[in-house]
């Protein structure tokens, strides 16, 4: 019994040092050398200041809302430092009311530029909460609907906006794995630099 | 949808192709044969034996083995609890976080020592980098290794060809097996997977948060930490406790289409390879593939059901006039196919990592994870835990099958007698019993109510899922169910919901260690059994008929135990368009 206890204590101390300190610190060192950009959160800088991460959606409401592509709804206000699931159930009255508000918002924003757009025509990703609250991608269909408004608001040729959508699409890996989507953060940034 | 089916098929094919590689490797490692890492690791391994004062030659009986395992786990629990309660003293605390409350820390410590990784805590808002690395990640490794040692012991018991009263009843040395598992299997794989994840964009830094202003001028903060090193073992060890609260849905923890496949593959590969290891160690690969097939059948069915269900949307979506599949609580880069696959994998394998919100699944889509949990980790299951639980069901199937055709029940030449069947029955029935009793207590007293988020059947499902997940050491959640109230980040002014924290903690500890001790006891009786040669009267256990029998026993016990409860939650929601 005493022998077991001694071995257990020694094992716990030894493996905590090996697996809890040496391993993560070595991994941090190697990652910082091999992939400094990615290991630090794929930060985007503009004029020397950090303005976000290319992996994260951010809030594009406010004064720029009309000229920017809008990411998926977020239950967390797009914060990357306190995430939680929205936990909306499939059969909840509150969930249906949420969809109705989102649909009204989307139609009000995009409807004038896309005559004939109805609830049934809205891409499902545009009115549902993402899991993380910071999903950087929207579906291609969603981006194409918003493109009409963005092109008009920014005075850009629609073809150019469509080209930028294409450039900032995160495709399936090897054309097979996962789902394609358009990176809203990168796309809006590219539109900004277009205007300069 | 076709594209999604192709993805699922390709993923499964890649995994099956890799099973003999890792499975064969582990068989060699655990039989003490030479592998390609032996020249590098042999000396450090001996040094560790000397350091831990263990004698690799003195094999332990099942009681000695169980004693070491329990003492070691109890100490691990204590160490983790102390770490979580002393956060203000920690180095690597860039966020300046305070300690967790006693009840939450009890739950979290139990959660990680039992390989459950249930998350009542929010990683990025409550834990220091030190807690994550030296507390949680260490237990990710150790609890996974403990699970593997148990199944290795059971395999040794089944495979042994010693017999008679005076025969040696040694099953191995706990600390030797633990060290081997960590050095030869978990650590090398974690390094490879961790670096692969960083290359895709998973964080790995000790630099702390970066405050910034977004393009429209909103103040925001990029939370950072040593994520990839922990993420790797989180999936490889089927642990599942995320660095971030939203786990593998967080882009900084699972950034893109490829990283999602790396994580799913890492979750599956060790549990899927262990049946092959088993086949090699008992000297019949067919026996290993038979168990693998039974597991694979149940996995494929659950993936298919959840994918079809999620592709059809929810009543709330239809009634609001929306079309398309259910993207609520899912990420665009995974889409419906990869979210469904991840959900099915993480719940059969007792991993508990999630890349979408399980609470937002459709009714029938949500039934699948619950049904998977009700199989008690038999379908691949947690590393080690899955195979040892499945072997219990195999013994049960042998017993029932043997009685049906009027043959003496025996498995691989060893007679299955009253003592084994008693132990097996106890182990098989124990976890479901905890689930049902604890769920009933939570629902019939006022103490369970503060944890529930949604009204109606959804609230029932949250509660049932919480105890299913914790008692089966899974760790995924219908995340509306809460055990912790946190007004601001950093644990300041936080309070735990003691009832949910304590009940959950006890469910995890009981659901882990009672079956483990019973399994070791079974190994102890099997190791000395006389071996009867295979004859005409032997019930073959490597045929498709037996695989079918095995699947039937698993589903029968899981379904019969939980069917009434499942009817009240997800089935009601799946069958009606009524809103609650």
XYZ file of C-alpha atoms in Angstrom:
776
model
C 0.000 0.000 0.000
C 2.717 2.439 1.031
C 4.768 1.394 -1.958
C 1.821 2.019 -4.282
C 1.288 5.430 -2.763
C 4.932 6.382 -3.260
C 4.937 5.200 -6.859
C 1.656 7.054 -7.499
C 2.966 10.337 -6.148
C 6.196 10.014 -8.111
C 4.309 9.081 -11.279
C 1.960 12.009 -10.930
C 4.772 14.508 -10.374
C 6.882 13.103 -13.179
C 4.083 12.964 -15.747
C 2.820 16.416 -14.790
C 6.249 17.819 -15.546
C 6.585 15.811 -18.767
C 3.069 16.132 -20.173
C 1.869 19.289 -18.463
C 4.928 21.489 -18.872
C 7.635 20.037 -21.117
C 5.236 18.867 -23.838
C 3.093 22.028 -24.199
C 6.099 24.349 -23.842
C 8.065 22.416 -26.472
C 5.037 22.423 -28.760
C 4.694 26.180 -28.248
C 8.355 26.719 -29.095
C 8.247 24.604 -32.232
C 4.939 26.127 -33.380
C 6.201 29.673 -32.869
C 9.167 28.892 -35.105
C 7.379 26.867 -37.780
C 3.975 28.568 -37.971
C 4.241 31.928 -36.155
C 1.271 33.481 -37.929
C -1.124 30.600 -37.369
C -0.018 29.709 -33.845
C -0.806 33.281 -32.808
C -4.361 33.366 -34.097
C -4.078 34.326 -37.794
C -4.239 38.014 -36.911
C -5.044 40.616 -39.548
C -3.210 43.910 -39.254
C -4.099 47.152 -40.965
C -1.690 50.105 -40.806
C 0.252 48.286 -38.102
C -2.766 47.712 -35.857
C -4.518 44.410 -35.217
C -8.072 44.576 -36.567
C -9.136 40.963 -36.118
C -8.411 37.394 -37.119
C -9.034 35.881 -40.523
C -10.520 32.858 -38.719
C -13.148 34.861 -36.851
C -16.262 36.744 -37.830
C -16.712 40.190 -36.387
C -19.512 42.642 -35.858
C -20.259 44.552 -39.069
C -23.365 46.328 -37.857
C -23.420 50.057 -37.227
C -22.551 52.792 -39.689
C -20.893 50.398 -42.170
C -23.721 47.855 -42.151
C -25.102 48.864 -45.569
C -21.816 48.571 -47.435
C -20.492 45.404 -45.741
C -21.233 41.752 -46.132
C -22.940 40.522 -42.980
C -21.814 37.356 -41.172
C -24.179 34.767 -39.703
C -26.208 35.731 -36.618
C -24.272 35.409 -33.348
C -25.695 34.767 -29.888
C -22.531 36.120 -28.291
C -22.102 39.449 -30.084
C -19.186 37.958 -32.090
C -16.862 37.830 -29.099
C -13.923 35.426 -29.389
C -13.156 35.530 -25.661
C -16.375 34.270 -24.042
C -18.032 31.725 -26.306
C -21.194 29.743 -25.682
C -23.830 27.861 -27.638
C -27.180 29.534 -28.273
C -28.960 26.239 -27.432
C -32.095 26.954 -29.420
C -34.221 23.812 -29.499
C -35.891 22.466 -32.650
C -39.441 22.708 -31.280
C -39.307 25.876 -29.231
C -41.697 28.790 -29.719
C -38.822 31.120 -28.884
C -36.773 29.613 -31.704
C -39.505 30.253 -34.278
C -39.890 33.837 -33.061
C -36.131 34.268 -33.434
C -36.263 33.043 -37.045
C -39.124 35.408 -37.833
C -37.117 38.375 -36.548
C -34.048 37.285 -38.499
C -36.092 36.783 -41.674
C -37.668 40.244 -41.363
C -34.230 41.784 -40.867
C -32.716 39.987 -43.813
C -35.621 40.837 -46.134
C -35.543 44.476 -45.074
C -31.821 44.674 -45.799
C -31.568 42.617 -48.985
C -35.158 42.658 -50.306
C -34.944 46.072 -52.050
C -31.936 44.853 -54.029
C -33.303 41.376 -54.719
C -36.918 41.785 -55.799
C -38.955 38.646 -55.253
C -36.823 37.387 -52.331
C -39.010 35.562 -49.778
C -38.391 33.614 -46.583
C -38.206 30.382 -48.576
C -35.462 31.868 -50.733
C -33.205 32.912 -47.848
C -30.177 30.643 -47.448
C -30.579 28.846 -44.118
C -27.161 29.893 -42.813
C -28.186 33.570 -42.979
C -30.871 33.305 -40.301
C -29.568 30.581 -37.980
C -27.079 31.022 -35.144
C -23.672 29.532 -35.871
C -22.245 27.189 -33.243
C -19.274 29.302 -32.162
C -20.857 32.728 -32.570
C -17.788 33.694 -34.615
C -18.273 31.536 -37.730
C -16.248 33.492 -40.311
C -17.944 31.887 -43.323
C -21.297 32.366 -45.018
C -22.682 30.238 -47.833
C -22.057 31.217 -51.442
C -25.801 31.767 -52.022
C -25.957 34.094 -49.058
C -22.943 36.047 -50.350
C -24.447 36.367 -53.843
C -27.681 37.827 -52.496
C -25.768 40.361 -50.394
C -23.430 41.181 -53.296
C -26.094 43.250 -55.080
C -26.502 45.592 -52.098
C -22.773 45.834 -51.429
C -21.957 46.618 -55.047
C -24.531 49.435 -55.147
C -23.591 50.865 -51.739
C -19.908 50.932 -52.608
C -20.360 51.923 -56.235
C -18.395 48.928 -57.487
C -19.169 46.932 -60.636
C -21.099 43.739 -59.670
C -18.616 41.641 -61.617
C -15.771 42.923 -59.446
C -17.650 42.096 -56.243
C -18.388 38.611 -57.577
C -14.685 38.193 -58.349
C -13.771 39.170 -54.785
C -16.302 36.670 -53.444
C -14.591 34.031 -55.520
C -11.159 35.086 -54.229
C -12.220 34.829 -50.607
C -14.067 31.549 -50.804
C -12.687 28.893 -48.503
C -13.221 25.796 -50.611
C -13.489 22.139 -49.759
C -10.142 20.544 -49.015
C -9.053 18.712 -52.193
C -12.494 19.517 -53.560
C -13.963 16.865 -51.274
C -13.707 17.564 -47.563
C -16.053 19.866 -45.659
C -18.251 22.646 -46.983
C -17.264 25.719 -48.979
C -18.012 29.190 -47.676
C -17.116 32.838 -48.168
C -14.909 34.467 -45.517
C -16.795 37.646 -44.588
C -13.997 39.270 -42.580
C -11.449 38.891 -45.371
C -13.984 39.876 -48.024
C -14.971 43.140 -46.343
C -11.316 43.967 -45.824
C -10.635 43.361 -49.513
C -13.560 45.619 -50.458
C -12.086 48.349 -48.241
C -8.710 48.144 -49.917
C -10.486 48.277 -53.289
C -11.844 51.701 -52.352
C -8.456 53.111 -51.411
C -26.595 15.171 -50.178
C -24.701 12.721 -52.374
C -21.501 14.696 -51.832
C -21.998 14.329 -48.090
C -22.439 10.552 -48.344
C -19.264 10.343 -50.426
C -17.353 12.291 -47.768
C -18.619 10.002 -45.025
C -17.713 6.895 -47.042
C -14.212 8.177 -47.853
C -13.603 9.097 -44.222
C -14.614 5.626 -43.047
C -12.498 3.953 -45.729
C -9.388 5.917 -44.703
C -9.919 4.944 -41.089
C -10.404 1.254 -41.839
C -7.236 1.306 -43.932
C -5.244 2.720 -40.995
C -6.646 0.316 -38.382
C -4.184 -2.554 -39.033
C -1.256 -0.123 -38.878
C -1.979 1.348 -35.465
C -3.694 -1.809 -34.192
C -0.682 -3.959 -35.093
C 1.671 -1.379 -33.596
C -0.207 -1.340 -30.297
C -0.310 -5.155 -30.187
C 3.486 -5.179 -30.417
C 3.849 -2.420 -27.833
C 1.674 -4.191 -25.301
C 3.215 -7.623 -25.820
C 6.643 -6.085 -25.263
C 7.890 -6.641 -28.805
C 10.261 -4.332 -30.632
C 8.771 -1.417 -32.588
C 10.398 1.413 -34.506
C 10.376 3.672 -31.440
C 12.019 1.075 -29.191
C 15.629 2.176 -29.821
C 14.726 5.743 -28.831
C 12.442 5.018 -25.912
C 13.886 1.923 -24.250
C 16.353 3.806 -22.061
C 13.993 6.604 -20.947
C 11.408 3.945 -20.168
C 13.811 2.058 -17.883
C 14.796 5.308 -16.226
C 11.147 6.062 -15.504
C 10.675 2.603 -13.970
C 13.581 3.254 -11.661
C 12.320 6.746 -10.867
C 8.834 5.469 -10.019
C 10.350 2.567 -8.053
C 8.448 -0.115 -9.918
C 9.775 -3.544 -10.774
C 8.591 -4.517 -14.260
C 9.187 -8.189 -13.473
C 6.787 -8.361 -10.524
C 3.454 -8.889 -12.219
C 0.402 -7.848 -10.201
C -2.732 -9.882 -9.531
C -6.030 -8.218 -10.439
C -6.395 -6.895 -6.918
C -2.935 -5.385 -6.877
C -3.493 -3.871 -10.299
C -6.865 -2.425 -9.307
C -5.355 -1.058 -6.100
C -2.588 0.795 -7.953
C -5.080 2.127 -10.489
C -7.500 3.414 -7.888
C -4.834 4.972 -5.669
C -3.209 6.660 -8.656
C -6.553 7.995 -9.887
C -7.539 9.254 -6.451
C -4.269 11.162 -6.193
C -4.783 12.537 -9.692
C -8.211 13.746 -8.639
C -6.788 15.454 -5.564
C -4.001 17.131 -7.522
C -6.412 18.459 -10.137
C -8.829 19.723 -7.504
C -6.021 21.576 -5.748
C -4.838 23.088 -9.043
C -8.323 24.340 -9.869
C -8.739 25.852 -6.399
C -5.418 27.735 -6.333
C -5.556 29.600 -9.605
C -4.473 32.931 -8.123
C -1.074 31.384 -7.328
C -0.478 30.040 -10.840
C 2.206 31.010 -13.286
C 0.865 31.312 -16.867
C -2.239 33.253 -15.806
C -2.330 36.107 -18.332
C -6.048 36.683 -17.788
C -5.676 37.116 -14.000
C -8.345 34.466 -13.312
C -9.518 33.543 -9.825
C -10.160 30.004 -8.578
C -13.311 28.055 -9.359
C -15.943 27.461 -6.683
C -15.644 24.244 -4.647
C -18.615 22.537 -6.283
C -17.631 23.406 -9.827
C -14.053 22.301 -9.129
C -15.353 19.009 -7.728
C -17.281 18.466 -10.941
C -14.385 19.451 -13.202
C -11.798 17.372 -11.328
C -14.081 14.323 -11.471
C -14.748 15.073 -15.099
C -11.122 14.961 -16.219
C -9.916 12.104 -14.035
C -12.687 9.893 -15.415
C -11.967 10.668 -19.087
C -15.386 12.333 -19.277
C -14.476 15.964 -19.772
C -17.924 17.272 -19.105
C -17.755 21.059 -19.268
C -19.703 22.986 -16.687
C -16.779 25.429 -16.712
C -16.037 27.801 -19.588
C -12.391 27.290 -20.564
C -11.550 30.733 -21.872
C -13.433 32.624 -19.169
C -12.408 30.698 -16.039
C -9.154 28.753 -16.428
C -5.509 29.813 -16.366
C -3.121 28.450 -18.977
C -1.457 26.550 -16.132
C -4.729 24.827 -15.191
C -5.259 23.904 -18.825
C -1.731 22.525 -19.369
C -0.650 21.045 -16.039
C -4.140 20.234 -14.805
C -6.571 19.317 -17.556
C -4.200 18.230 -20.324
C -2.195 16.006 -17.970
C -5.398 14.237 -16.968
C -6.351 13.992 -20.631
C -3.237 11.875 -21.059
C -3.426 9.956 -17.799
C -7.125 9.068 -17.849
C -6.820 7.902 -21.453
C -3.805 5.774 -20.566
C -5.646 4.296 -17.573
C -8.515 3.245 -19.870
C -6.081 1.542 -22.214
C -4.292 -0.313 -19.415
C -7.607 -1.774 -18.243
C -8.466 -3.211 -21.624
C -4.933 -4.558 -22.030
C -5.318 -6.390 -18.729
C -8.662 -7.835 -19.795
C -7.091 -8.980 -23.065
C -4.230 -10.609 -21.147
C -6.783 -12.377 -18.981
C -8.655 -13.716 -21.995
C -5.519 -14.593 -23.932
C -3.614 -16.289 -21.145
C -2.972 -19.985 -21.569
C -1.932 -20.667 -17.984
C -4.287 -22.792 -15.950
C -4.719 -24.722 -12.765
C -4.897 -23.779 -9.113
C -1.227 -23.003 -8.595
C -0.838 -21.014 -11.793
C 0.556 -17.515 -11.807
C -2.269 -14.968 -11.664
C -0.156 -11.961 -12.732
C -1.763 -9.595 -15.211
C 0.997 -7.013 -15.650
C 2.296 -4.040 -13.726
C 0.064 -0.971 -13.686
C 2.782 1.677 -13.754
C 4.691 -0.169 -16.453
C 1.618 -0.381 -18.681
C 0.779 3.262 -17.957
C 4.264 4.408 -18.916
C 4.268 2.304 -22.085
C 0.894 3.685 -23.196
C 1.996 7.260 -22.644
C 5.466 6.986 -24.180
C 4.778 4.717 -27.135
C 1.218 5.635 -28.092
C -0.308 8.829 -26.742
C 2.638 11.227 -26.620
C 4.095 10.543 -30.106
C 0.643 10.700 -31.709
C -0.148 13.939 -29.843
C 3.009 15.619 -31.094
C 2.196 14.742 -34.713
C -1.487 15.673 -34.490
C -0.763 18.831 -32.484
C 1.674 20.172 -35.054
C -0.688 19.268 -37.890
C -3.416 21.275 -36.154
C -1.171 24.319 -35.627
C -0.312 24.232 -39.335
C -4.038 24.642 -40.026
C -4.475 27.598 -37.668
C -5.074 26.209 -34.172
C -3.569 28.473 -31.495
C -0.373 27.498 -29.666
C 0.972 30.384 -27.642
C 1.411 31.549 -24.068
C 1.124 35.174 -25.094
C -2.305 35.829 -23.583
C -5.133 37.846 -25.102
C -4.761 40.506 -27.764
C -7.097 43.493 -27.466
C -8.066 45.129 -30.716
C -10.676 47.248 -32.455
C -12.647 45.618 -35.246
C -13.099 47.178 -38.688
C -16.190 49.038 -37.502
C -14.465 50.243 -34.352
C -15.921 47.807 -31.795
C -13.562 46.904 -28.952
C -12.860 43.171 -28.909
C -10.374 40.712 -27.482
C -8.707 37.732 -29.113
C -8.371 35.051 -26.430
C -5.288 32.897 -26.912
C -3.573 29.997 -25.190
C -1.697 26.724 -25.719
C -4.627 25.137 -27.546
C -3.128 22.713 -30.068
C -1.066 20.697 -27.574
C -4.238 20.101 -25.582
C -6.479 19.684 -28.608
C -4.369 16.794 -29.885
C -4.721 14.692 -26.747
C -8.318 15.841 -26.338
C -9.255 13.981 -29.502
C -6.687 11.158 -29.405
C -7.551 10.259 -25.828
C -11.308 10.577 -26.545
C -11.373 13.142 -23.760
C -13.287 15.961 -25.370
C -12.854 18.857 -22.963
C -12.338 21.908 -25.122
C -9.958 24.755 -24.475
C -12.855 26.988 -25.467
C -16.356 26.686 -24.119
C -17.762 25.888 -27.578
C -15.138 23.199 -28.019
C -14.345 22.120 -31.596
C -16.865 24.562 -33.065
C -14.444 27.397 -32.245
C -12.434 28.390 -35.314
C -9.305 28.864 -33.186
C -9.664 25.259 -31.986
C -10.850 23.729 -35.273
C -10.170 26.239 -38.041
C -11.068 24.596 -41.317
C -12.380 21.700 -43.362
C -9.142 19.716 -43.092
C -8.564 20.288 -39.368
C -12.057 18.947 -38.763
C -11.115 15.708 -40.502
C -7.854 15.520 -38.563
C -9.809 15.822 -35.330
C -12.454 13.268 -36.317
C -9.792 10.830 -37.478
C -7.817 11.287 -34.271
C -10.904 10.596 -32.183
C -11.686 7.406 -34.021
C -8.324 5.879 -34.708
C -7.314 4.482 -31.295
C -10.747 3.054 -30.350
C -11.091 1.633 -33.870
C -7.634 0.061 -33.786
C -7.959 -1.587 -30.384
C -10.211 -4.441 -31.613
C -7.464 -5.254 -34.130
C -4.901 -5.121 -31.310
C -7.181 -7.481 -29.418
C -7.363 -9.891 -32.350
C -3.587 -9.960 -32.611
C -3.076 -10.461 -28.896
C -5.543 -13.364 -28.594
C -4.046 -14.924 -31.699
C -7.010 -14.604 -34.047
C -7.444 -11.539 -36.208
C -10.934 -12.728 -37.124
C -12.035 -12.297 -33.505
C -10.812 -8.706 -33.644
C -12.570 -7.959 -36.910
C -15.776 -9.553 -35.599
C -15.879 -7.062 -32.736
C -14.860 -4.246 -35.061
C -17.737 -5.142 -37.402
C -20.324 -5.130 -34.643
C -19.131 -1.667 -33.622
C -18.955 -0.396 -37.197
C -22.523 -1.482 -37.966
C -23.904 0.546 -35.073
C -21.752 3.557 -35.990
C -22.810 3.565 -39.637
C -26.482 3.359 -38.701
C -26.188 6.289 -36.318
C -24.291 8.473 -38.809
C -26.907 7.771 -41.472
C -29.872 8.566 -39.222
C -28.468 11.811 -37.902
C -27.403 12.999 -41.373
C -30.819 12.331 -42.913
C -32.599 13.958 -39.965
C -30.430 17.080 -40.011
C -30.843 17.508 -43.774
C -34.564 18.075 -43.288
C -34.642 21.060 -40.947
C -36.665 21.581 -37.771
C -40.344 22.353 -37.079
C -39.410 25.876 -35.942
C -37.655 26.465 -39.259
C -40.495 25.054 -41.373
C -43.157 27.039 -39.501
C -41.178 30.244 -40.020
C -41.220 29.521 -43.766
C -37.573 28.541 -44.131
C -36.239 25.800 -46.371
C -33.001 23.827 -46.355
C -31.332 21.635 -43.766
C -30.824 22.399 -40.093
C -27.882 24.813 -39.878
C -28.886 26.041 -36.413
C -25.868 25.688 -34.132
C -23.652 24.420 -36.947
C -20.631 25.975 -38.623
C -20.570 26.717 -42.339
C -17.126 25.141 -42.924
C -18.332 21.725 -41.739
C -21.832 21.896 -43.193
C -24.465 19.350 -42.318
C -22.561 16.222 -43.401
C -19.442 16.813 -41.324
C -21.392 18.110 -38.345
C -23.533 14.955 -38.416
C -20.513 12.692 -38.765
C -18.718 14.469 -35.915
C -21.812 14.206 -33.708
C -22.223 10.495 -34.318
C -18.510 9.816 -33.802
C -18.158 11.819 -30.625
C -21.152 10.171 -28.978
C -20.389 6.565 -29.904
C -16.778 7.045 -28.913
C -17.336 8.653 -25.596
C -15.198 11.532 -26.742
C -17.572 14.370 -26.082
C -15.857 16.960 -28.233
C -18.494 18.714 -30.332
C -18.282 20.827 -33.469
C -21.952 21.843 -33.400
C -24.569 22.525 -30.735
C -26.150 19.168 -29.893
C -29.081 20.883 -28.222
C -30.055 22.424 -31.561
C -30.259 19.091 -33.387
C -33.615 18.004 -34.815
C -35.697 15.663 -32.653
C -34.592 12.479 -34.391
C -31.103 13.886 -34.935
C -30.928 14.390 -31.160
C -32.230 10.876 -30.517
C -29.101 9.430 -32.116
C -26.534 10.803 -29.653
C -28.792 9.705 -26.791
C -29.172 6.212 -28.212
C -25.416 6.075 -28.728
C -24.859 6.973 -25.095
C -27.354 4.350 -24.006
C -25.107 1.658 -25.519
C -22.691 2.437 -22.654
C -19.591 3.114 -24.760
C -19.682 -0.249 -26.534
C -19.483 1.200 -30.047
C -15.748 1.974 -30.239
C -16.204 3.909 -27.010
C -13.567 5.766 -25.041
C -9.966 4.637 -25.534
C -9.811 1.279 -23.780
C -13.171 1.782 -22.097
C -14.990 1.077 -25.358
C -13.368 -2.254 -26.006
C -13.575 -3.516 -22.428
C -17.274 -2.645 -22.263
C -17.855 -4.313 -25.621
C -16.054 -7.413 -24.401
C -18.501 -7.561 -21.487
C -21.349 -7.529 -23.994
C -19.548 -10.196 -26.016
C -19.398 -12.413 -22.930
C -23.087 -11.735 -22.388
C -23.841 -12.580 -26.019
C -21.809 -15.782 -25.673
C -23.788 -16.684 -22.589
C -27.191 -15.949 -24.125
C -26.208 -17.533 -27.447
C -24.819 -20.587 -25.721
C -28.010 -21.093 -23.774
C -30.162 -20.609 -26.877
C -28.440 -23.400 -28.804
C -27.846 -25.548 -25.749
C -24.063 -25.357 -25.637
C -21.780 -24.616 -22.729
C -20.999 -20.930 -22.982
C -17.296 -20.499 -23.573
C -15.263 -17.732 -25.116
C -11.921 -18.448 -26.776
C -11.725 -21.717 -24.942
C -12.617 -20.312 -21.526
C -15.829 -21.397 -19.859
C -18.113 -18.558 -18.889
C -19.540 -19.540 -15.539
C -21.714 -18.095 -12.813
C -19.041 -15.868 -11.286
C -18.159 -14.201 -14.613
C -21.783 -13.689 -15.570
C -22.571 -12.135 -12.217
C -19.699 -9.685 -12.592
C -20.604 -8.938 -16.211
C -24.260 -8.339 -15.364
C -23.319 -6.032 -12.532
C -20.977 -4.027 -14.768
C -23.500 -3.840 -17.611
C -26.436 -2.768 -15.464
C -24.578 -0.404 -13.145
C -24.156 2.646 -15.382
C -27.742 2.693 -16.748
C -28.941 2.442 -13.166
C -27.005 5.555 -12.158
C -28.312 7.421 -15.197
C -31.952 6.656 -14.529
C -31.841 7.184 -10.763
C -29.931 10.460 -11.019
C -32.156 11.769 -13.822
C -35.242 10.888 -11.814
C -33.825 12.672 -8.752
C -32.957 15.756 -10.771
C -36.412 15.907 -12.336
C -38.590 15.022 -9.367
C -36.984 17.381 -6.864
C -36.777 21.141 -7.024
C -32.963 21.038 -7.052
C -32.687 20.028 -10.690
C -34.758 22.917 -11.976
C -32.188 25.772 -11.843
C -29.978 23.904 -14.293
C -32.613 23.641 -17.034
C -32.609 26.233 -19.830
C -35.395 25.307 -22.269
C -39.021 24.469 -21.387
C -40.967 21.354 -22.427
C -39.510 18.049 -23.651
C -36.308 19.908 -24.501
C -35.734 20.558 -20.804
C -36.325 16.877 -20.053
C -33.822 15.930 -22.742
C -31.236 18.327 -21.315
C -31.443 16.615 -17.934
C -31.462 13.054 -19.256
C -28.574 13.850 -21.566
C -26.565 15.387 -18.737
C -26.625 12.175 -16.704
C -26.329 9.856 -19.714
C -23.252 11.752 -20.770
C -21.632 12.019 -17.350
C -22.295 8.476 -16.130
C -21.036 7.056 -19.427
C -17.987 9.323 -19.285
C -18.816 10.933 -22.600
C -18.782 14.643 -21.853
C -20.807 16.053 -24.730
C -23.795 18.091 -23.576
C -27.094 19.596 -24.427
C -25.389 22.718 -23.321
C -28.447 24.530 -22.041
C -28.031 22.422 -18.899
C -25.840 24.399 -16.548
C -24.018 23.884 -13.270
C -22.384 27.246 -12.972
C -23.437 30.877 -12.959
C -20.767 33.316 -13.984
C -21.677 37.008 -14.119
C -18.284 38.194 -15.412
C -15.206 36.541 -16.856
C -12.469 35.262 -14.568
C -14.645 33.526 -11.936
C -15.361 36.770 -10.079
C -18.681 36.622 -8.286
C -19.388 33.179 -9.718
C -21.498 30.550 -8.006
C -21.931 26.873 -8.734
C -25.245 25.019 -8.792
C -24.164 22.542 -6.136
C -26.783 19.882 -6.858
C -25.931 19.559 -10.541
C -22.176 19.747 -9.877
C -22.184 17.101 -7.152
C -24.631 14.694 -8.793
C -22.733 14.967 -12.047
C -19.403 14.479 -10.316
C -20.568 11.356 -8.509
C -22.177 9.991 -11.678
C -18.835 10.308 -13.456
C -16.752 8.763 -10.677
C -19.129 5.834 -10.137
C -19.685 5.300 -13.858
C -15.947 5.089 -14.387
C -14.392 3.232 -11.498
C -17.045 0.671 -10.552
C -17.036 -0.911 -14.039
C -13.220 -0.722 -14.152
C -12.843 -2.701 -10.926
C -15.415 -5.251 -12.128
C -13.584 -5.619 -15.440
C -10.293 -6.195 -13.641
C -12.012 -8.792 -11.454
C -13.251 -10.570 -14.570
C -9.731 -10.511 -15.986
C -8.583 -12.007 -12.686
C -10.946 -14.980 -12.941
C -10.322 -15.530 -16.650
C -6.550 -15.556 -16.397
C -6.471 -18.884 -14.580
C -9.295 -20.656 -16.426
C -8.532 -24.000 -17.947
C -8.599 -23.830 -21.739
C -10.876 -26.278 -23.491
C -9.888 -27.139 -27.046
C -12.151 -26.008 -29.874
C -14.575 -28.756 -30.823
C -17.844 -29.349 -32.642
C -19.733 -28.097 -29.595
C -17.966 -24.742 -29.561
C -20.016 -21.646 -30.311
C -18.044 -19.780 -32.968
C -17.553 -16.111 -32.073
C -15.971 -14.926 -35.311
C -18.900 -15.490 -37.674
C -21.393 -12.975 -39.113
C -24.109 -14.714 -37.088
C -22.298 -13.957 -33.874
C -21.660 -10.352 -34.951
C -25.412 -10.021 -35.454
C -26.035 -11.571 -32.062
C -23.586 -9.163 -30.464
C -25.226 -6.110 -32.057
C -28.615 -7.434 -30.998
C -27.580 -7.784 -27.351
C -26.118 -4.264 -27.276
C -29.194 -2.679 -28.824
C -31.577 -4.778 -26.776
C -30.051 -3.830 -23.443
C -29.510 -0.174 -24.388
C -32.916 0.230 -25.978
C -34.930 -1.645 -23.368
C -33.337 0.296 -20.543
C -33.793 3.732 -22.008
C -36.698 3.436 -24.444
C -39.343 4.896 -22.103
C -37.091 7.817 -21.219
C -36.185 8.502 -24.840
C -39.878 8.571 -25.752
C -40.450 11.501 -23.404
C -37.726 13.650 -24.941
C -36.316 13.436 -28.456
C -38.914 11.036 -29.859
C -41.767 13.372 -28.920
C -39.909 16.245 -30.560
C -39.107 14.253 -33.664
C -42.681 13.127 -34.248
C -44.516 16.402 -33.825
C -44.555 19.865 -35.364
C -45.959 21.225 -32.141
C -43.922 24.014 -30.539
C -43.352 24.199 -26.801
